[in-house]
Short mmCIF file of C-alpha atoms in Angstrom, two decimals:
data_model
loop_
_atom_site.label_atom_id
_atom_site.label_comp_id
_atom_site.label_asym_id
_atom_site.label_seq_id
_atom_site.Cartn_x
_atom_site.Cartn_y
_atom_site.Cartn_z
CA UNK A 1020 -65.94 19.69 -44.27
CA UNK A 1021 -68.92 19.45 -46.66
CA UNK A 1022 -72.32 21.03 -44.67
CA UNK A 1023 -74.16 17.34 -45.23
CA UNK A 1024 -71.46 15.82 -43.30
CA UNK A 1025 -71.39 18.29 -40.75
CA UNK A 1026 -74.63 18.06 -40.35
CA UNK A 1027 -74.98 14.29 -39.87
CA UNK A 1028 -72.06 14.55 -37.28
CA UNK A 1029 -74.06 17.07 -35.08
CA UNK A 1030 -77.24 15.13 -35.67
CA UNK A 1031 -75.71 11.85 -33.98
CA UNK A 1032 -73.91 13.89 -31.54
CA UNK A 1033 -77.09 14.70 -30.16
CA UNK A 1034 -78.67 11.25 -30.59
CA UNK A 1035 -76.21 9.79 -28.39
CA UNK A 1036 -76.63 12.99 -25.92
CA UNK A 1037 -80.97 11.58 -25.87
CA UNK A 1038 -79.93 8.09 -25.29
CA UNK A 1039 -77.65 8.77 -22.58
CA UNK A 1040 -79.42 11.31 -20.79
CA UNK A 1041 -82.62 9.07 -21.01
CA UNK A 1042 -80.33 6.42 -19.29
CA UNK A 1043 -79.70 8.81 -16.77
CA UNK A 1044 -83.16 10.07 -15.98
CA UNK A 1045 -84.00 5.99 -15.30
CA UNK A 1046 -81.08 4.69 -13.98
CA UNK A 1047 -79.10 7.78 -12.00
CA UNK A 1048 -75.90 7.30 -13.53
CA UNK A 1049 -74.25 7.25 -16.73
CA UNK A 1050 -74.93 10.01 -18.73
CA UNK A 1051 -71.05 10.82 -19.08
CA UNK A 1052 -70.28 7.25 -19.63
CA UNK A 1053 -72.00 6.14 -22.24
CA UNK A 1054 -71.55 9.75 -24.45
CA UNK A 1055 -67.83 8.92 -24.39
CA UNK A 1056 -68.19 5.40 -24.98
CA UNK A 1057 -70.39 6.01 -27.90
CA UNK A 1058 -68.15 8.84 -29.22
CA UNK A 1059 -64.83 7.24 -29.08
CA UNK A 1060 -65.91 4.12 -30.15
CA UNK A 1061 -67.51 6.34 -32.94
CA UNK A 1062 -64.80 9.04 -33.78
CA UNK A 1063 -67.46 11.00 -33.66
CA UNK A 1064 -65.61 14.08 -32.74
CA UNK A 1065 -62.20 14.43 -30.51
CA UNK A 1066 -62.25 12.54 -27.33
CA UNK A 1067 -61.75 16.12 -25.15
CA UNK A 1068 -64.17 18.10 -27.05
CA UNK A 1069 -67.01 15.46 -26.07
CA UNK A 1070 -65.58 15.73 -22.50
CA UNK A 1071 -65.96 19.67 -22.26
CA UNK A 1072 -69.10 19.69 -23.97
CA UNK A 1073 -70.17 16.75 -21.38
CA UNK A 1074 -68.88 18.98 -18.66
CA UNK A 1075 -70.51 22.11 -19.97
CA UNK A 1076 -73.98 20.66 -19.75
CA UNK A 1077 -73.10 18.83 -16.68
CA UNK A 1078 -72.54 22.17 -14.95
CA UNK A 1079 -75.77 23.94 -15.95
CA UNK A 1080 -77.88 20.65 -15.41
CA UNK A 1081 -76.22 20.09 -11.82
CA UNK A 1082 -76.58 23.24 -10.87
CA UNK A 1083 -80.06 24.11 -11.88
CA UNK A 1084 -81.08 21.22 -9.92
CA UNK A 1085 -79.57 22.51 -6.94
CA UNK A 1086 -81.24 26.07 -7.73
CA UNK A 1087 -84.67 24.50 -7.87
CA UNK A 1088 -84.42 23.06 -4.73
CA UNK A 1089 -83.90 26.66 -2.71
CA UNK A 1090 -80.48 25.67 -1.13
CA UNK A 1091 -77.32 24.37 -1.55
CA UNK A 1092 -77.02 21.54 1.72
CA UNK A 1093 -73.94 19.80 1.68
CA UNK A 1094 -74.01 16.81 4.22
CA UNK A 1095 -71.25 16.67 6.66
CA UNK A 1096 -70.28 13.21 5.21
CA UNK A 1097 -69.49 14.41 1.80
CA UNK A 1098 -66.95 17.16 3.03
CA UNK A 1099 -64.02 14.47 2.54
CA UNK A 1100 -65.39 13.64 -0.35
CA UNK A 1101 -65.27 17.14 -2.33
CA UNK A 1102 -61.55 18.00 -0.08
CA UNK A 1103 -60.34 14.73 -1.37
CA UNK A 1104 -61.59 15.17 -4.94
CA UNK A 1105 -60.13 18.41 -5.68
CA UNK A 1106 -56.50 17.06 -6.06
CA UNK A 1107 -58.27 14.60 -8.57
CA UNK A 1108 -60.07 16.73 -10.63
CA UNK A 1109 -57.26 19.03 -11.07
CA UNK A 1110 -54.65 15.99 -11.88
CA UNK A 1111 -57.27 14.38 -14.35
CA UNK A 1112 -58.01 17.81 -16.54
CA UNK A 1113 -54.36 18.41 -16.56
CA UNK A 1114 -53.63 14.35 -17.69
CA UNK A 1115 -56.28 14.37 -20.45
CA UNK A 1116 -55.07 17.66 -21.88
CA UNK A 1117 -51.11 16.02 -21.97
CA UNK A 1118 -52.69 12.66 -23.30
CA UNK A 1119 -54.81 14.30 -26.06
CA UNK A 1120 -51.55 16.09 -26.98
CA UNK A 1121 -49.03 13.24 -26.84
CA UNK A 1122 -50.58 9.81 -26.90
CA UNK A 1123 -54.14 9.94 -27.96
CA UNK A 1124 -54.81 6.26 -28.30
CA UNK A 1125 -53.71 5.73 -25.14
CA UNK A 1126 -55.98 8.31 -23.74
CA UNK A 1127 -59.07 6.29 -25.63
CA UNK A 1128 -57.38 2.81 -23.93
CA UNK A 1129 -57.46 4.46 -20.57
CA UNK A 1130 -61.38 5.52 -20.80
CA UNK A 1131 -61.89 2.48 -22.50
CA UNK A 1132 -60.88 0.49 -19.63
CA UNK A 1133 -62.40 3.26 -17.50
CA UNK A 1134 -65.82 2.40 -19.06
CA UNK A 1135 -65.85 -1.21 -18.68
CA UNK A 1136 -64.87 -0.99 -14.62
CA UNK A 1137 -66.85 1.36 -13.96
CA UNK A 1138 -69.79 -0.79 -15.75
CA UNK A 1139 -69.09 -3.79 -14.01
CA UNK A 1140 -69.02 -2.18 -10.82
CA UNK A 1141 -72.90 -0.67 -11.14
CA UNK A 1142 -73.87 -4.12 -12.62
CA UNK A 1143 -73.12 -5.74 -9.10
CA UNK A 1144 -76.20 -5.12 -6.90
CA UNK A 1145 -74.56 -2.71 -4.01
CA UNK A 1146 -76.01 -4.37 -0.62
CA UNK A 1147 -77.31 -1.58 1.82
CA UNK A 1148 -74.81 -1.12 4.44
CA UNK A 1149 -76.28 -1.63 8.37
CA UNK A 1150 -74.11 1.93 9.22
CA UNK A 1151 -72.75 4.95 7.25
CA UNK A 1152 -69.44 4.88 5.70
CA UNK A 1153 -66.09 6.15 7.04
CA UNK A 1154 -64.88 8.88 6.45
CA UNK A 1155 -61.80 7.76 4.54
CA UNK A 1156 -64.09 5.48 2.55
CA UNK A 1157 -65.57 8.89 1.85
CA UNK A 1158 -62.52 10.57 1.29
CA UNK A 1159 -61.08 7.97 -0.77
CA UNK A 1160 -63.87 7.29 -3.54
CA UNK A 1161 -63.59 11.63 -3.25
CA UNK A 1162 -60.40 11.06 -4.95
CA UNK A 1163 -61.33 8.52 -7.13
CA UNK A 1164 -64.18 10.28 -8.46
CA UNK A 1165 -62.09 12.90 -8.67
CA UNK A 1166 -59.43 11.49 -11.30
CA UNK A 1167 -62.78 10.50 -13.64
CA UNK A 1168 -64.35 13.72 -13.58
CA UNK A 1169 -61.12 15.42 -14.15
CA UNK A 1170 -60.35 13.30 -17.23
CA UNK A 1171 -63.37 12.36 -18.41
CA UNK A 1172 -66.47 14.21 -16.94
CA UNK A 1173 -67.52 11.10 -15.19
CA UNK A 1174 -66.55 11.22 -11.57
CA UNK A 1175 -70.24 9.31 -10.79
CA UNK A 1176 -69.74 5.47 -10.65
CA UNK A 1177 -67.43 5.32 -7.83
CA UNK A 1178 -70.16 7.94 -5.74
CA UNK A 1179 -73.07 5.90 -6.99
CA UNK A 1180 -71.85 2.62 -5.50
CA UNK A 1181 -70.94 4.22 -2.46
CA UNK A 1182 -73.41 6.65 -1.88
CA UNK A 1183 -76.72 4.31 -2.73
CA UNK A 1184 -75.23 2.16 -0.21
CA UNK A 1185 -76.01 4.62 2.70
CA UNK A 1186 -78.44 3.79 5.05
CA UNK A 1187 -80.56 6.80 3.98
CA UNK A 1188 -83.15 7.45 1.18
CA UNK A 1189 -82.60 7.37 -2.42
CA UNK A 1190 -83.24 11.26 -2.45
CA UNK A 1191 -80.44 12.17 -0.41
CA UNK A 1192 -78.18 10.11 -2.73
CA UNK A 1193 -79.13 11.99 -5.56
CA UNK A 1194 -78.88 15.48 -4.02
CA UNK A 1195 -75.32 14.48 -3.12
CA UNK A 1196 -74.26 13.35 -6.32
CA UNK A 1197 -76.06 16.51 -7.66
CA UNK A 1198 -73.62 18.69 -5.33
CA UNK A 1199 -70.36 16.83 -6.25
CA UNK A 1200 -71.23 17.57 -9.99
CA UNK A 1201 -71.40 20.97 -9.44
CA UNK A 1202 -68.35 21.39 -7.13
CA UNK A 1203 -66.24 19.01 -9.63
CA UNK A 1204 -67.63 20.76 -12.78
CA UNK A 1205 -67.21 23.97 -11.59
CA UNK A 1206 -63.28 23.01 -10.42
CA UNK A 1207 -63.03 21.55 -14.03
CA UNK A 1208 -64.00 24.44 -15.94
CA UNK A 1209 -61.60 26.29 -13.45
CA UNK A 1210 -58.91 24.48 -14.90
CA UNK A 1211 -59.80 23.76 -18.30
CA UNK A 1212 -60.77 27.41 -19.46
CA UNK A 1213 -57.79 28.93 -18.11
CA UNK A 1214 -55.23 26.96 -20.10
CA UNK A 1215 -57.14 27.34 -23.66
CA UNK A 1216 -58.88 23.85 -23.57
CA UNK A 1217 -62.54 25.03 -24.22
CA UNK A 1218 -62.61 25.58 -27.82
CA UNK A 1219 -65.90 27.30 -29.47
CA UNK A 1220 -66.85 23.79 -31.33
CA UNK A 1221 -67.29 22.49 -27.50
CA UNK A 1222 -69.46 25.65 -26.48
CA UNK A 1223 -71.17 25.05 -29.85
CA UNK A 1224 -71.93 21.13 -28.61
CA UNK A 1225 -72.56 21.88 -25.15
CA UNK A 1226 -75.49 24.66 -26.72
CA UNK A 1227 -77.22 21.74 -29.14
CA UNK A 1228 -76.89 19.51 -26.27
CA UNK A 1229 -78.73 21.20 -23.56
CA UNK A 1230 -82.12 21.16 -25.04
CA UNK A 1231 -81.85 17.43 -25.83
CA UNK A 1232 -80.95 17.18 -22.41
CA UNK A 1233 -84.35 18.61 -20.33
CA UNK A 1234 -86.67 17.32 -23.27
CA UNK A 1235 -85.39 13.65 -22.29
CA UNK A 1236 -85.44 13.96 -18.97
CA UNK A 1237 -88.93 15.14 -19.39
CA UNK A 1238 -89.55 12.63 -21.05
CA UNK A 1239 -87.78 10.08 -19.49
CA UNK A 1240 -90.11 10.77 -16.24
CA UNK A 1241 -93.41 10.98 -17.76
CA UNK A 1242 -92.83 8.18 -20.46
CA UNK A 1243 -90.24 4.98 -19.33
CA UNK A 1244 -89.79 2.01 -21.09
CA UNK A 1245 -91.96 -0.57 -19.73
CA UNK A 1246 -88.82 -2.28 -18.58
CA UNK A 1247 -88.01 -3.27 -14.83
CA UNK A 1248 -85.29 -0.89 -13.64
CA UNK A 1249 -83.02 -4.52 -13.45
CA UNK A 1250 -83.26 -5.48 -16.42
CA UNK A 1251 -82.64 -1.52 -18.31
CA UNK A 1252 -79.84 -1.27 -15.74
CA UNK A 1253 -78.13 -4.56 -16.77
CA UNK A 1254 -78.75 -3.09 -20.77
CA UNK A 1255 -77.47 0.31 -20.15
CA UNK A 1256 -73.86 -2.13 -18.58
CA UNK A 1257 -73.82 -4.09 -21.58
CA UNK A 1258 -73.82 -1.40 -24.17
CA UNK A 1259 -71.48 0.45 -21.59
CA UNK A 1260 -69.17 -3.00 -21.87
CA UNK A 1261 -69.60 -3.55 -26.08
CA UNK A 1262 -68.71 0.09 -26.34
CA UNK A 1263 -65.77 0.24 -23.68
CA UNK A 1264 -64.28 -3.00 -25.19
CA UNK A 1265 -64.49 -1.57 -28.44
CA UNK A 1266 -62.99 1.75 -27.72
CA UNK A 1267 -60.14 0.19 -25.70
CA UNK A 1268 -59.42 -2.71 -28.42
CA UNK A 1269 -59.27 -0.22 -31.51
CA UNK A 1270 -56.82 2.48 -29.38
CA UNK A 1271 -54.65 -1.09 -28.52
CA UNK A 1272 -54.54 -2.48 -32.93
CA UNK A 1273 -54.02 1.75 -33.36
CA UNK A 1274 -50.76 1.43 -31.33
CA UNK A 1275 -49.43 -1.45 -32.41
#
């Protein structure tokens, strides 16, 4: 590939890294989401090697969060959750590495109609709940979560609806999700490295990446858009929709 076109691959690459981690930083949720959405509706690169570069800087972000804050607390609640996610995790790394092989467009359908749910569910304004969740509600998005972050590096939407729904502060949400990304990361690369998925170009992505990652947060914190968190929530949905559509629509003409 000629250097100028490498070179303007890498460069959006990490353009759509700074928009979706600024997303994150302001909205909690995602980062994962719209990278893929943005790649595959792109062809940026390969579908899986913007998955294991998303779950390379997934891992080191999660867990330097967790390092920063002394200790690793897992709440009682979310022990269903991680049990439950472990069998989805594992099935979802082990699908998407069959899929890319075998049916490709039908691996961009399926996270094409991935993106669009999971966008329309964190469009709906979540109503507090009066008392904390079952445990098999727990257990259950667990698994759910799971299957995303085992395919796709985005096991957060389902935990984000349920988890901000919990009687308790907006902190504790975040630490939570901030635990299940390390646990499913960590499973992930388990999985992944093993069987010869992680190829250098992903380490070389995940590398760029990470830098464009705490410069936005950064940035992100000390500089929002002077937007109402509504209103940027319901854009971030929309260009998670246009994109998802988009993706799933031009995998569907592809197989035809």
């Amino acid at each position: 590939m000629h250097l100028w076109a490498q070179i303007e691959i890498h460069a959006t690459f990490l353009a759509f890294v700074a928009l979706a981690v600024y997303a994150q930083a302001l909205t909690g949720f995602a980062l994962a989401l719209i990278l893929l959405g943005l790649v595959g509706a792109t062809n940026l690169v390969p579908l899986t090697d913007a998955v294991n570069a998303s779950t390379l800087t997934g891992f080191c972000t999660a867990w330097m969060f967790l390092h920063r804050r002394g200790s690793l607390h897992v709440e009682r609640v979310l022990v269903p959750t991680l049990i439950a996610s472990v069998a989805g995790v594992v099935a979802g790394a082990l699908l998407v590495g069959w899929l890319a092989a075998t049916a490709y467009q039908l691996l961009r359908l399926v996270l094409g109609i991935s993106i669009v749910a999971c966008a329309l569910s964190l469009w709906r304004a979540a109503q507090p709940l009066p008392a904390m969740s079952s445990r098999g509600a727990f257990a259950f998005t667990g698994g759910l979560a799971g299957l995303l972050g085992g395919m796709f590096s985005a096991g957060g939407p389902p935990l984000v609806y349920l988890l901000y729904r919990q009687p308790k502060p907006l902190g504790w949400a975040r630490e939570q999700l901030m635990v299940f990304f390390a646990f499913s990361t960590t499973l992930r690369l388990l999985v992944v490295v093993p069987s010869g998925q992680i190829s250098l170009f992903d380490l070389q992505l995940a590398a760029e990446a990470l830098p464009v990652v705490f410069l936005m947060t950064w940035l992100a914190v000390r500089h929002p858009l002077p937007l109402s968190p509504r209103l940027f929530k319901a854009l971030i949905c929309v260009l998670l929709i246009g994109t998802g559509l988009s993706m799933g629509v031009g995998a569907f003409l592809a197989m035809r």
